[in-house]
PDB file of C-alpha atoms in Angstrom:
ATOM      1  CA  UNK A  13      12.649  12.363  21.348  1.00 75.00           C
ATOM      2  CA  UNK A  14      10.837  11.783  24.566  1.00 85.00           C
ATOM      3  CA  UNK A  15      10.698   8.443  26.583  1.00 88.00           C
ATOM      4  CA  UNK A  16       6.776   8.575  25.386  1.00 88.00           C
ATOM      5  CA  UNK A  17       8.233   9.057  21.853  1.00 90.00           C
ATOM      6  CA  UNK A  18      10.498   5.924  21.965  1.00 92.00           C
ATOM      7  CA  UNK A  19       8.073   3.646  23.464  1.00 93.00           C
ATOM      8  CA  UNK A  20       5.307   4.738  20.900  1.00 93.00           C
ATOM      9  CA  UNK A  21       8.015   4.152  18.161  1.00 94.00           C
ATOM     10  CA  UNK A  22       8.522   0.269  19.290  1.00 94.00           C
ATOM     11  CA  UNK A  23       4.857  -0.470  19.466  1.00 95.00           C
ATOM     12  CA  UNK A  24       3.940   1.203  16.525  1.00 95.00           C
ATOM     13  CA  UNK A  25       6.446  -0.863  14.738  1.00 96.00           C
ATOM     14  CA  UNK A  26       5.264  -4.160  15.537  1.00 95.00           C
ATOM     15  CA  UNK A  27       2.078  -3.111  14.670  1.00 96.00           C
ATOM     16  CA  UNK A  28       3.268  -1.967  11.413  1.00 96.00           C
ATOM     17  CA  UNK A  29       5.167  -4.846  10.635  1.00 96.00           C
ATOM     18  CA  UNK A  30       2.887  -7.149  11.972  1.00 96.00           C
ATOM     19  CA  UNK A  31       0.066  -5.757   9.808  1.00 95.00           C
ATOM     20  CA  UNK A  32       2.044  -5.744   6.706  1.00 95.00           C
ATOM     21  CA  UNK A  33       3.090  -9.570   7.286  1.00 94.00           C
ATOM     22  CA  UNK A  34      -0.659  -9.902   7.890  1.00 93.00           C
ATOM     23  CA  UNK A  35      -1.694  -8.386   4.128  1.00 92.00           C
ATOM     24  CA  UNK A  36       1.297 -10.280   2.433  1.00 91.00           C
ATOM     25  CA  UNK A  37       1.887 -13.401   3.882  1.00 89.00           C
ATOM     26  CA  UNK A  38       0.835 -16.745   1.853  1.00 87.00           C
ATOM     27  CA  UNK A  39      -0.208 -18.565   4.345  1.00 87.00           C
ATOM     28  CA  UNK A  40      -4.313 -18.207   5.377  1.00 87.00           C
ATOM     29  CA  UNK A  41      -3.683 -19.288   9.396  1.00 88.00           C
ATOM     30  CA  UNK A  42      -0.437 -17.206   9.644  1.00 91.00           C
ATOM     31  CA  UNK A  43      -2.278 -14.093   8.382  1.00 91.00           C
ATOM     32  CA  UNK A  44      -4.970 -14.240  11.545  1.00 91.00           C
ATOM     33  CA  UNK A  45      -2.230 -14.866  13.574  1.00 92.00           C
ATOM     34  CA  UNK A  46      -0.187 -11.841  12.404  1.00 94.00           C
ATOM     35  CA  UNK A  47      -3.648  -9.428  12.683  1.00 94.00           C
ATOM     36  CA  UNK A  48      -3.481 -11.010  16.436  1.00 94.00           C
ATOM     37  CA  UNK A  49       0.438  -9.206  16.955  1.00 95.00           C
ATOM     38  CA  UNK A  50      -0.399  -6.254  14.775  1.00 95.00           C
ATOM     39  CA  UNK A  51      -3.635  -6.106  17.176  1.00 94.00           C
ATOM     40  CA  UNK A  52      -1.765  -6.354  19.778  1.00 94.00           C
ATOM     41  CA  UNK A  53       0.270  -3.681  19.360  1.00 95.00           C
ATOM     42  CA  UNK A  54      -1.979  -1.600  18.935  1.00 95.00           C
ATOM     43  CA  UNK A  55      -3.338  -2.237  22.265  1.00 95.00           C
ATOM     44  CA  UNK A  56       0.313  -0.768  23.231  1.00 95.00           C
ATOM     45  CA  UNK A  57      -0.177   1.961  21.486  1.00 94.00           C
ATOM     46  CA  UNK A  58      -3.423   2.559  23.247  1.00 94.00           C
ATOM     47  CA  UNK A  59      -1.459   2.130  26.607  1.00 93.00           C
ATOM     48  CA  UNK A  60       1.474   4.517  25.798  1.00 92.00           C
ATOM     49  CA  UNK A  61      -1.103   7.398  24.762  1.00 91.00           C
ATOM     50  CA  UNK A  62      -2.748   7.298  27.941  1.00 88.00           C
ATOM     51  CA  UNK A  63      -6.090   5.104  27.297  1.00 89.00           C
ATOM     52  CA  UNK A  64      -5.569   1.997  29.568  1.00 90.00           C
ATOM     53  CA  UNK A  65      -9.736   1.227  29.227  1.00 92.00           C
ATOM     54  CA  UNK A  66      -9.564   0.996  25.933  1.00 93.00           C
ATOM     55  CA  UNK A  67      -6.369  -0.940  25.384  1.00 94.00           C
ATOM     56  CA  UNK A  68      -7.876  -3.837  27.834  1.00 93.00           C
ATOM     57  CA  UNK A  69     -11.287  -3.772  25.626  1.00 93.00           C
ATOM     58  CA  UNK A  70      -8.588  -3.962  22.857  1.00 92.00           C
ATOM     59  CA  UNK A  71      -6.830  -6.906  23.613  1.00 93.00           C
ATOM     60  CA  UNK A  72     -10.242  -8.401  25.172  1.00 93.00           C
ATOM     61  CA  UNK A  73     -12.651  -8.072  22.296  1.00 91.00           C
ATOM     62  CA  UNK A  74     -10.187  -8.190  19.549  1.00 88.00           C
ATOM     63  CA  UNK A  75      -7.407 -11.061  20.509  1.00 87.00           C
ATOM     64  CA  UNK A  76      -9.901 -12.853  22.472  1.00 87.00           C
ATOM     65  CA  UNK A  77     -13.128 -12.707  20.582  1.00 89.00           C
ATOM     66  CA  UNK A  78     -12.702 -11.086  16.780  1.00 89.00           C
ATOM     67  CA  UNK A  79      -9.299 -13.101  16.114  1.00 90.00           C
ATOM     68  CA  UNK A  80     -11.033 -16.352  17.768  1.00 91.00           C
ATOM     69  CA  UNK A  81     -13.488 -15.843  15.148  1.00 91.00           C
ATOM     70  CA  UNK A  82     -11.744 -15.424  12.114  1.00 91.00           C
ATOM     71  CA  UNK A  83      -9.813 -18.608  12.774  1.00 90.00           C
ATOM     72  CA  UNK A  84     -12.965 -20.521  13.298  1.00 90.00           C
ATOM     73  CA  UNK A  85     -14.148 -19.219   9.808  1.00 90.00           C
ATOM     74  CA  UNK A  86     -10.954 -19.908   8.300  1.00 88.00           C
ATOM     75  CA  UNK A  87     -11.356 -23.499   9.589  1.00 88.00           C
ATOM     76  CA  UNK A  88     -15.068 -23.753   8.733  1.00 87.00           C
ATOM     77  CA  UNK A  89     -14.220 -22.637   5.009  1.00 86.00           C
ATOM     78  CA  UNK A  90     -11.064 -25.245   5.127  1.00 81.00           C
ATOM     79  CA  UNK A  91      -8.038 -23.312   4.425  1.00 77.00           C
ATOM     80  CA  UNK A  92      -5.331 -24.669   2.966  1.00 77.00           C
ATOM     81  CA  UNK A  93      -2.725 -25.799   5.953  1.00 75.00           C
ATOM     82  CA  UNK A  94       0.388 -24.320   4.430  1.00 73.00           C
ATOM     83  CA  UNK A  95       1.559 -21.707   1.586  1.00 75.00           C
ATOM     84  CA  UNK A  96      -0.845 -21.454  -1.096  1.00 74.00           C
ATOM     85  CA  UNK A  97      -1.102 -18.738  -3.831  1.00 68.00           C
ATOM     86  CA  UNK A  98      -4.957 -19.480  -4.655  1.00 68.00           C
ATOM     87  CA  UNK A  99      -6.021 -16.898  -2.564  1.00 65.00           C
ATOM     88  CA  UNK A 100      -3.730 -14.452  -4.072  1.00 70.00           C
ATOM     89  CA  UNK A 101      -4.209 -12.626  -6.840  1.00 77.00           C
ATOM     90  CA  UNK A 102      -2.087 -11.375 -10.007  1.00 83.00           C
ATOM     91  CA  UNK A 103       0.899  -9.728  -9.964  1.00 86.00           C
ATOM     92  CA  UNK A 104      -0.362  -6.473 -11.591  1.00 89.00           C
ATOM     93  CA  UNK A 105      -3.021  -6.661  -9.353  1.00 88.00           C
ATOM     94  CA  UNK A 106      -1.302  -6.939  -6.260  1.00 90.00           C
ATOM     95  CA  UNK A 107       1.084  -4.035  -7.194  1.00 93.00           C
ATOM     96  CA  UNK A 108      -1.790  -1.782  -8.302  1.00 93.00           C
ATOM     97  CA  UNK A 109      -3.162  -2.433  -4.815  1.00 93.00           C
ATOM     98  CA  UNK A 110      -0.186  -1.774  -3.094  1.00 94.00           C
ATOM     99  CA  UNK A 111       0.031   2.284  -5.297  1.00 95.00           C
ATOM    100  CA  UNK A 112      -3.431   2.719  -4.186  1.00 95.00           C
ATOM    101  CA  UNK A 113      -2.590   1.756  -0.567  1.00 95.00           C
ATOM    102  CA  UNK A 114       0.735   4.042  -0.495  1.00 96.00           C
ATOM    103  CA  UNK A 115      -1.756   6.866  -2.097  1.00 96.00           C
ATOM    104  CA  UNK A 116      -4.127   6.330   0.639  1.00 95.00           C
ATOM    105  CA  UNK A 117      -1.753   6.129   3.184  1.00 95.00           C
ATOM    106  CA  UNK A 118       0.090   9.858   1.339  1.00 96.00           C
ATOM    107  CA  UNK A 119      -3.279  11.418   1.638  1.00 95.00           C
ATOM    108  CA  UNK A 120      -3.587  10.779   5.207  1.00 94.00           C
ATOM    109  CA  UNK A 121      -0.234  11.443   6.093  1.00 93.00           C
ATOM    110  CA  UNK A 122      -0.656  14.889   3.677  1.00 94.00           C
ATOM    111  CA  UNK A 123      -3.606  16.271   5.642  1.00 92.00           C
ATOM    112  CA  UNK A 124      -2.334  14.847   9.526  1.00 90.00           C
ATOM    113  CA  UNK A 125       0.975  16.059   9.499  1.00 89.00           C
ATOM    114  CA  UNK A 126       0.446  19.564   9.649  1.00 88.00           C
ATOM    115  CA  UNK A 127      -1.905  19.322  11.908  1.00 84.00           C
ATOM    116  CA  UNK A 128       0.376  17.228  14.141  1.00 81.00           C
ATOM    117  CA  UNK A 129       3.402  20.600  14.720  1.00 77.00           C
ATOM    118  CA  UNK A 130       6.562  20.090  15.394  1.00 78.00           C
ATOM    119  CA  UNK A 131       6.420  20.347  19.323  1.00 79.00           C
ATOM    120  CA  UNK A 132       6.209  17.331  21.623  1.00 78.00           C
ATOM    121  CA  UNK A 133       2.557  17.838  23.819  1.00 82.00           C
ATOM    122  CA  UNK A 134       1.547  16.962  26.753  1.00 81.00           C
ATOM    123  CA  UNK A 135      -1.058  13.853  26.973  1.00 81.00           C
ATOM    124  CA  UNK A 136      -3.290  13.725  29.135  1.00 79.00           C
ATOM    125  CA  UNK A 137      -4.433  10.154  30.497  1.00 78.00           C
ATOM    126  CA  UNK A 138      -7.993   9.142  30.723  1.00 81.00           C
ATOM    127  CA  UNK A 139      -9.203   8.518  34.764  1.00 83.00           C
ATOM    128  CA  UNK A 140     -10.963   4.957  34.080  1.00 87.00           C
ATOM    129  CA  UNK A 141     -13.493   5.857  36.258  1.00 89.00           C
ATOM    130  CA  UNK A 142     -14.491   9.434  34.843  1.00 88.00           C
ATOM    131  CA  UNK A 143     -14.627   7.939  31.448  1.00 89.00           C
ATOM    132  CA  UNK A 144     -17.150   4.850  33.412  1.00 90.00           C
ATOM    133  CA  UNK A 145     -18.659   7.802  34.275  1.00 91.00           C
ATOM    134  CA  UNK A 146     -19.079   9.719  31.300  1.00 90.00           C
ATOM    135  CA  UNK A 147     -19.693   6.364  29.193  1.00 91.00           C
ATOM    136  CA  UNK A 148     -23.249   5.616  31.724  1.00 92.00           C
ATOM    137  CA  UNK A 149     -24.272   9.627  31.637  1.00 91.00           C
ATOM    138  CA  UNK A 150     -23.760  11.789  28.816  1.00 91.00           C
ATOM    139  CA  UNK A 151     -23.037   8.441  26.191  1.00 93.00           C
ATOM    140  CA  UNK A 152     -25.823   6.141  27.627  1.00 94.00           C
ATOM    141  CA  UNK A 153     -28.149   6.179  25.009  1.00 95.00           C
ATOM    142  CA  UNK A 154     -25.400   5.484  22.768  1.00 94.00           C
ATOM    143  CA  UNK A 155     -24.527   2.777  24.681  1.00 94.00           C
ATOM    144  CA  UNK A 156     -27.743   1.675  24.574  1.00 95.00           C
ATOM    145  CA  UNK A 157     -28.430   2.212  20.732  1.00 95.00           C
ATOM    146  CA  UNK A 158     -24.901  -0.395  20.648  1.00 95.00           C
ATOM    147  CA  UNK A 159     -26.307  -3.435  23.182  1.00 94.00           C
ATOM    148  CA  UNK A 160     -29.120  -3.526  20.666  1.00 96.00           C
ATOM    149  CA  UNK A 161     -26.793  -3.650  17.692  1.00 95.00           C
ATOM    150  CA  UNK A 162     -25.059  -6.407  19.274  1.00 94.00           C
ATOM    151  CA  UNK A 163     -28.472  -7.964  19.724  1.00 95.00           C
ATOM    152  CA  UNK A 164     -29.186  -7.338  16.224  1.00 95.00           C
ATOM    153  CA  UNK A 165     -26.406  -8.866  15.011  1.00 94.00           C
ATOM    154  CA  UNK A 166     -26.277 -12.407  17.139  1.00 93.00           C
ATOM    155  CA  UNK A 167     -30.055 -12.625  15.588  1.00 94.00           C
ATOM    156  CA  UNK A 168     -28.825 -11.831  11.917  1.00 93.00           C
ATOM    157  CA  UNK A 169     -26.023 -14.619  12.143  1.00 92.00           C
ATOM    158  CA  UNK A 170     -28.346 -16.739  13.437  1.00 90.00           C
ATOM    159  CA  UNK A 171     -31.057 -16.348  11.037  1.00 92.00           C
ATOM    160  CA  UNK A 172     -28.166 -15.815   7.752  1.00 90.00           C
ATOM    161  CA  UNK A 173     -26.955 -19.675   8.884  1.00 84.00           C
ATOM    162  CA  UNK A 174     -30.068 -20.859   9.385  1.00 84.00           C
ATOM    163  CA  UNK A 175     -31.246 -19.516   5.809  1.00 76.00           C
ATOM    164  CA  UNK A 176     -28.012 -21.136   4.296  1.00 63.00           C
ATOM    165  CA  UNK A 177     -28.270 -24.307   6.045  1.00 60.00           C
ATOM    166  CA  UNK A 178     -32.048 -25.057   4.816  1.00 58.00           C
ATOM    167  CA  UNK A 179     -30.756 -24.782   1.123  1.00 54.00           C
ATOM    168  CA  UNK A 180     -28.119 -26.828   1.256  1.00 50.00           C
ATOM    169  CA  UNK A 181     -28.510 -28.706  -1.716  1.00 49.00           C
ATOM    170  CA  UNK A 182     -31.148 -26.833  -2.888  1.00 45.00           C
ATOM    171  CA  UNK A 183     -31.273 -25.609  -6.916  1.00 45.00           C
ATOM    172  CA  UNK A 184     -29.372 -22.446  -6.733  1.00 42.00           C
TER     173      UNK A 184
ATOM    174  CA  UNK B  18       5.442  15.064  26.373  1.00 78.00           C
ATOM    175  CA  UNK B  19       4.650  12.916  22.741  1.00 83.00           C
ATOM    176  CA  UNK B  20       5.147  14.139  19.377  1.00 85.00           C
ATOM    177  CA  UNK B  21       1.602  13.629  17.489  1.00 87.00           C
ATOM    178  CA  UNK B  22       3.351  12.857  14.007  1.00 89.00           C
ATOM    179  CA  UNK B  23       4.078   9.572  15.180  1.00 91.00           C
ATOM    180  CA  UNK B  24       0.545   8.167  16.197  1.00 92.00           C
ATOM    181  CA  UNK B  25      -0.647   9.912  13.183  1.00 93.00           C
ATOM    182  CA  UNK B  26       1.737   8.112  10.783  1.00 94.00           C
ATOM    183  CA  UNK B  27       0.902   4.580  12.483  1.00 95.00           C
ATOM    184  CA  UNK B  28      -2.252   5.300  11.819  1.00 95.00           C
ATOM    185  CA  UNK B  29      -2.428   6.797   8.140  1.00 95.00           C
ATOM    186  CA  UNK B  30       0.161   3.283   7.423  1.00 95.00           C
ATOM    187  CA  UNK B  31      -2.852   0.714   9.110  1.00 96.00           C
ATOM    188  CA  UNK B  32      -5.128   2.444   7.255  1.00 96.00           C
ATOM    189  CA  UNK B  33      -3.110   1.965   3.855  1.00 96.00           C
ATOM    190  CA  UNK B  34      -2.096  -1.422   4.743  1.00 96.00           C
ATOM    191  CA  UNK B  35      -5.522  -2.273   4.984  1.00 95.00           C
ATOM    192  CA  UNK B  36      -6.449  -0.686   1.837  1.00 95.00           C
ATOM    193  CA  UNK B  37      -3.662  -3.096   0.280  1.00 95.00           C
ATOM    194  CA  UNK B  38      -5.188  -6.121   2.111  1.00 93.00           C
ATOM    195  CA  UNK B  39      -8.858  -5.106   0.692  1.00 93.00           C
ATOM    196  CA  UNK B  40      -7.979  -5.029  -2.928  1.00 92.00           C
ATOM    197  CA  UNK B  41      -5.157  -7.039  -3.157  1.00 90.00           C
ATOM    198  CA  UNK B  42      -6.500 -10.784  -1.549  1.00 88.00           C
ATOM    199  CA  UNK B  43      -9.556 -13.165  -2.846  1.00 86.00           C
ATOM    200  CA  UNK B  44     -10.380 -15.093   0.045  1.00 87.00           C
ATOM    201  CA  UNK B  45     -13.343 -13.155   1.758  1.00 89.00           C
ATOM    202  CA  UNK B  46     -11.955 -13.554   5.122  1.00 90.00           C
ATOM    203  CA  UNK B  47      -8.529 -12.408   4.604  1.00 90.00           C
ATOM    204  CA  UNK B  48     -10.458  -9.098   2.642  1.00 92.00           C
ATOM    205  CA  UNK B  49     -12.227  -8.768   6.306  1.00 92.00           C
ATOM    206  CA  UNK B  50      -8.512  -8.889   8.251  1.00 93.00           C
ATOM    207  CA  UNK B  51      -8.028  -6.322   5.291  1.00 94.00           C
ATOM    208  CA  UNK B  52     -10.852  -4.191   6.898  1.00 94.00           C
ATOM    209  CA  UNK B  53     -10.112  -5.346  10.486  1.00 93.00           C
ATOM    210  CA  UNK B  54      -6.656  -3.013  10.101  1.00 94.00           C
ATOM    211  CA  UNK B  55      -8.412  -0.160   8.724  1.00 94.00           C
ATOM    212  CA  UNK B  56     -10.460  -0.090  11.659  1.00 93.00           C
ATOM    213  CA  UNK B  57      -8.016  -0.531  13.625  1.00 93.00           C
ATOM    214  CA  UNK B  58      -6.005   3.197  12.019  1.00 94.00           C
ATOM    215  CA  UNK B  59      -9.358   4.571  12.322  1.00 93.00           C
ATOM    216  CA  UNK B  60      -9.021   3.882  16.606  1.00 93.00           C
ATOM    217  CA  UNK B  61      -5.407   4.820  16.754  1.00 94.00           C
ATOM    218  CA  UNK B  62      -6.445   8.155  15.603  1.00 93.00           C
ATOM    219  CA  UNK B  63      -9.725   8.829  18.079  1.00 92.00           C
ATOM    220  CA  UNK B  64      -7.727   7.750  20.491  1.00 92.00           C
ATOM    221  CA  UNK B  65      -4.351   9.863  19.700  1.00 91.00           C
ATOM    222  CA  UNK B  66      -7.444  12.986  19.675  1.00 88.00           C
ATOM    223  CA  UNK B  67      -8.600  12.003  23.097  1.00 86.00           C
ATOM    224  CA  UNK B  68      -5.040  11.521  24.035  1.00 84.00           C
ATOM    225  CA  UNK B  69      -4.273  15.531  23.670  1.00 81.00           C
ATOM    226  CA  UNK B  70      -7.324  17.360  23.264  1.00 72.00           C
ATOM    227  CA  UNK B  71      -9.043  16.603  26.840  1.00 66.00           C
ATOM    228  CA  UNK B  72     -12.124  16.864  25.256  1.00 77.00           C
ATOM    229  CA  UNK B  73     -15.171  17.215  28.508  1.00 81.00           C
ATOM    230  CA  UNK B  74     -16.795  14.071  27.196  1.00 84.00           C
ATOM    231  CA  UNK B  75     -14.299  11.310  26.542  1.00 87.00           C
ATOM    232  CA  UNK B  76     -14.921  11.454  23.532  1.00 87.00           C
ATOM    233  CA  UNK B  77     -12.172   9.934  21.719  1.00 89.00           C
ATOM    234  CA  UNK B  78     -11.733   7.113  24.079  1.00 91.00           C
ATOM    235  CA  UNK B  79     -15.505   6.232  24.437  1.00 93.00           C
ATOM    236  CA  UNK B  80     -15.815   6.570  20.947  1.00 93.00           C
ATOM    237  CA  UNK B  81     -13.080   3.741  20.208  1.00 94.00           C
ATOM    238  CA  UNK B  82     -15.231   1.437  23.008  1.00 94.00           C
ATOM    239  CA  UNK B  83     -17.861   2.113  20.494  1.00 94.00           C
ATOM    240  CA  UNK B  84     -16.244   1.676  17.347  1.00 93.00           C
ATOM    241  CA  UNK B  85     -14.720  -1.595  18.463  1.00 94.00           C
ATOM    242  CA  UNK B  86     -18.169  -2.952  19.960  1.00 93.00           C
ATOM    243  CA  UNK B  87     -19.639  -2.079  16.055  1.00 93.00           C
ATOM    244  CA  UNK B  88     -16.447  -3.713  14.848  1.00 92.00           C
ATOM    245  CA  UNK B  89     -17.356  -7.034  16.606  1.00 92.00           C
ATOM    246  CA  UNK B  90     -20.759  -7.019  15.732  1.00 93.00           C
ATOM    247  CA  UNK B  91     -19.904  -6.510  12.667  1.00 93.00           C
ATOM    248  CA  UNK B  92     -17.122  -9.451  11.990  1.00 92.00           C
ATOM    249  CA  UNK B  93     -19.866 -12.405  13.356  1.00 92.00           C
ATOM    250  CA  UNK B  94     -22.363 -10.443  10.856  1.00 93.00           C
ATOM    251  CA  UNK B  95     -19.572 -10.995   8.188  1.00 92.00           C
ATOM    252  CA  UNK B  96     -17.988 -14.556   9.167  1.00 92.00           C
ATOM    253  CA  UNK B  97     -22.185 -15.579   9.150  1.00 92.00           C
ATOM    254  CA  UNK B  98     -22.374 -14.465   5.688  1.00 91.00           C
ATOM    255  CA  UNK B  99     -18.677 -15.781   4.464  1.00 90.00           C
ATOM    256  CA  UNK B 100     -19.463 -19.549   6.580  1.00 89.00           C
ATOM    257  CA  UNK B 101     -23.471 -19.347   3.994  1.00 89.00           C
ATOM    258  CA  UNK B 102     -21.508 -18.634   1.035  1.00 87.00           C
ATOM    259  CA  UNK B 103     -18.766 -21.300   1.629  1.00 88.00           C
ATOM    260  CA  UNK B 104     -21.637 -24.168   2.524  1.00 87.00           C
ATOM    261  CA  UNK B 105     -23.259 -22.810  -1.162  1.00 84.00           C
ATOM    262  CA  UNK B 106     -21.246 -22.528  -3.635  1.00 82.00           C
ATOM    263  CA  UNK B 107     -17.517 -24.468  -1.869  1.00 82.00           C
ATOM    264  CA  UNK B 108     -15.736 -21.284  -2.267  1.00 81.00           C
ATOM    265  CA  UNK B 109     -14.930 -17.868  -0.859  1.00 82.00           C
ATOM    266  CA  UNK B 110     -13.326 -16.816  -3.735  1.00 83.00           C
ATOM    267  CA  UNK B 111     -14.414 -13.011  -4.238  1.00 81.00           C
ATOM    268  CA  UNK B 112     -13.146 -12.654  -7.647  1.00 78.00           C
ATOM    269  CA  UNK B 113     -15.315 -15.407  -8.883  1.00 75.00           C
ATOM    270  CA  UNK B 114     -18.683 -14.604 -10.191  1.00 70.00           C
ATOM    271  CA  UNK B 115     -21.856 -15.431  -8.901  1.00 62.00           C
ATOM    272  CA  UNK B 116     -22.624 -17.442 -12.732  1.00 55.00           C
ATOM    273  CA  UNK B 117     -20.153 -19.297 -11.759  1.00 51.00           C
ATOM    274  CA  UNK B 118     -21.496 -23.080 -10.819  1.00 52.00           C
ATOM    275  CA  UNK B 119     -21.463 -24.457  -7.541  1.00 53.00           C
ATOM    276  CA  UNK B 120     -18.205 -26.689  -7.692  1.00 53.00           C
ATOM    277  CA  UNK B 121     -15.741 -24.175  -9.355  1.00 49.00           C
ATOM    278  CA  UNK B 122     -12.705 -26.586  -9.597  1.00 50.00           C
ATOM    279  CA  UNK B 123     -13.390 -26.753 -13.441  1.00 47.00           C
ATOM    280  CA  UNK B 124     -12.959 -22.764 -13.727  1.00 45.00           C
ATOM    281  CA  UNK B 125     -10.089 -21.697 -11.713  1.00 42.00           C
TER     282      UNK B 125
END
């Protein structure tokens, strides 16, 4: 166990914890508050593996902005303010879920751990501005190709709640 | 120095955990959070590439910029959809039908 090693181990545990209070918990709020720690976390993991560019976008697009938004639709749709079990479903169900999960989860593990080996490597951290420089030349038109699917997407949720709110009350 | 069978097993566990959260809630938005931490394994693992590899072009790291810029676009394109369905029919409920009738309090 390397100092890398035991750091990666406590982040990686919140983050797994967090995100398995986030899938279980009965209450609606507490859930996109849990995705906000397990998020979180993640952004540490980011850090300890060497990619400090991507941990900040981390924490700034997904605490600040993604998180932001699911409360706001959990709000909008008026969530029940305490435990509820409406949004949960049956028993059975839940625990076929969970198999499928743990065989999804086997699979992965199945075909990554070999390729992992059994020696600690080196890591290499990322040079924020190399990777500035790589994202405007070789990935530009990528980047490009993305602005426009953020465009794209501020005019679909405008247009999708603007087609909603005209049929309000509308025969269905 | 970092073993790799650590990020690797974070990341095949989000990705499971997510799985759970997809088929195991009804309310659309938790179903997204679901999706949100499948995602999120999905990063951990372009990044844990980038991390070792050294690839020329970034590529796992600028990649994750990417995939959580498409991630974003795609939770307003969601939360849009989820906030029209609630003002329609009252409910997010995924696992009821679209015969059901607009006020569903008789059927649940």
């Amino acid at each position: 166990m390397t100092s890398l090693d035991i750091t990666f181990l406590a982040t990686g545990a919140v983050t797994i914890a967090a995100a398995l209070l986030a899938v279980t918990t009965r209450q609606l709020v507490h859930s996109a508050l849990w995705l906000v720690l397990s998020l979180g976390g993640l952004a540490g993991c980011y850090l300890v593996l060497g990619a400090e560019l991507v941990a900040l976008v981390q924490v700034l697009v997904y605490v600040g902005a993604v998180v932001v938004l699911v409360i706001f639709a959990l709000m909008l749709t008026r969530a029940p303010i305490g435990p509820s079990a409406e949004h949960s479903t049956s028993r059975l169900h839940r625990a076929l879920a969970a198999v499928l999960g743990a065989g999804v989860s086997a699979l992965l593990l199945a075909v990554l751990l070999p390729l992992a080996g059994r020696e600690a490597v080196a890591r290499t951290p990322v040079d924020s501005s190399a990777l500035a420089g790589d994202l405007f030349g070789t990935w530009v038109w990528p980047f490009e190709a993305i602005s426009l699917l953020l465009l794209s997407a501020l005019i679909g949720a405008f247009s999708v709640s603007r087609l909603a709110g005209g049929q309000t009350g509308g025969p269905s | 120095m970092i073993h790799l069978a650590l990020p690797y097993a974070v990341a095949a566990a989000l990705i499971g955990i997510g799985t759970y959260g997809v088929l195991a809630r009804r309310n659309a938005v938790l179903v997204l959070i679901g999706i949100e931490l499948m995602l999120a394994g999905a990063g951990l693992l372009l990044i844990t590439a980038g991390a070792v590899g050294g690839d020329r072009w970034h590529g796992g790291n600028i990649l994750t910029l990417f995939v959580i810029t498409i991630a974003a676009a795609e939770v307003v394109l969601a939360l849009a959809v989820i906030v029209a369905v609630f003002r329609r029919r009252d409910s997010i409920d995924i696992s009821v039908t679209s015969a059901a009738p607009a006020h569903p309090e008789g059927h649940v």
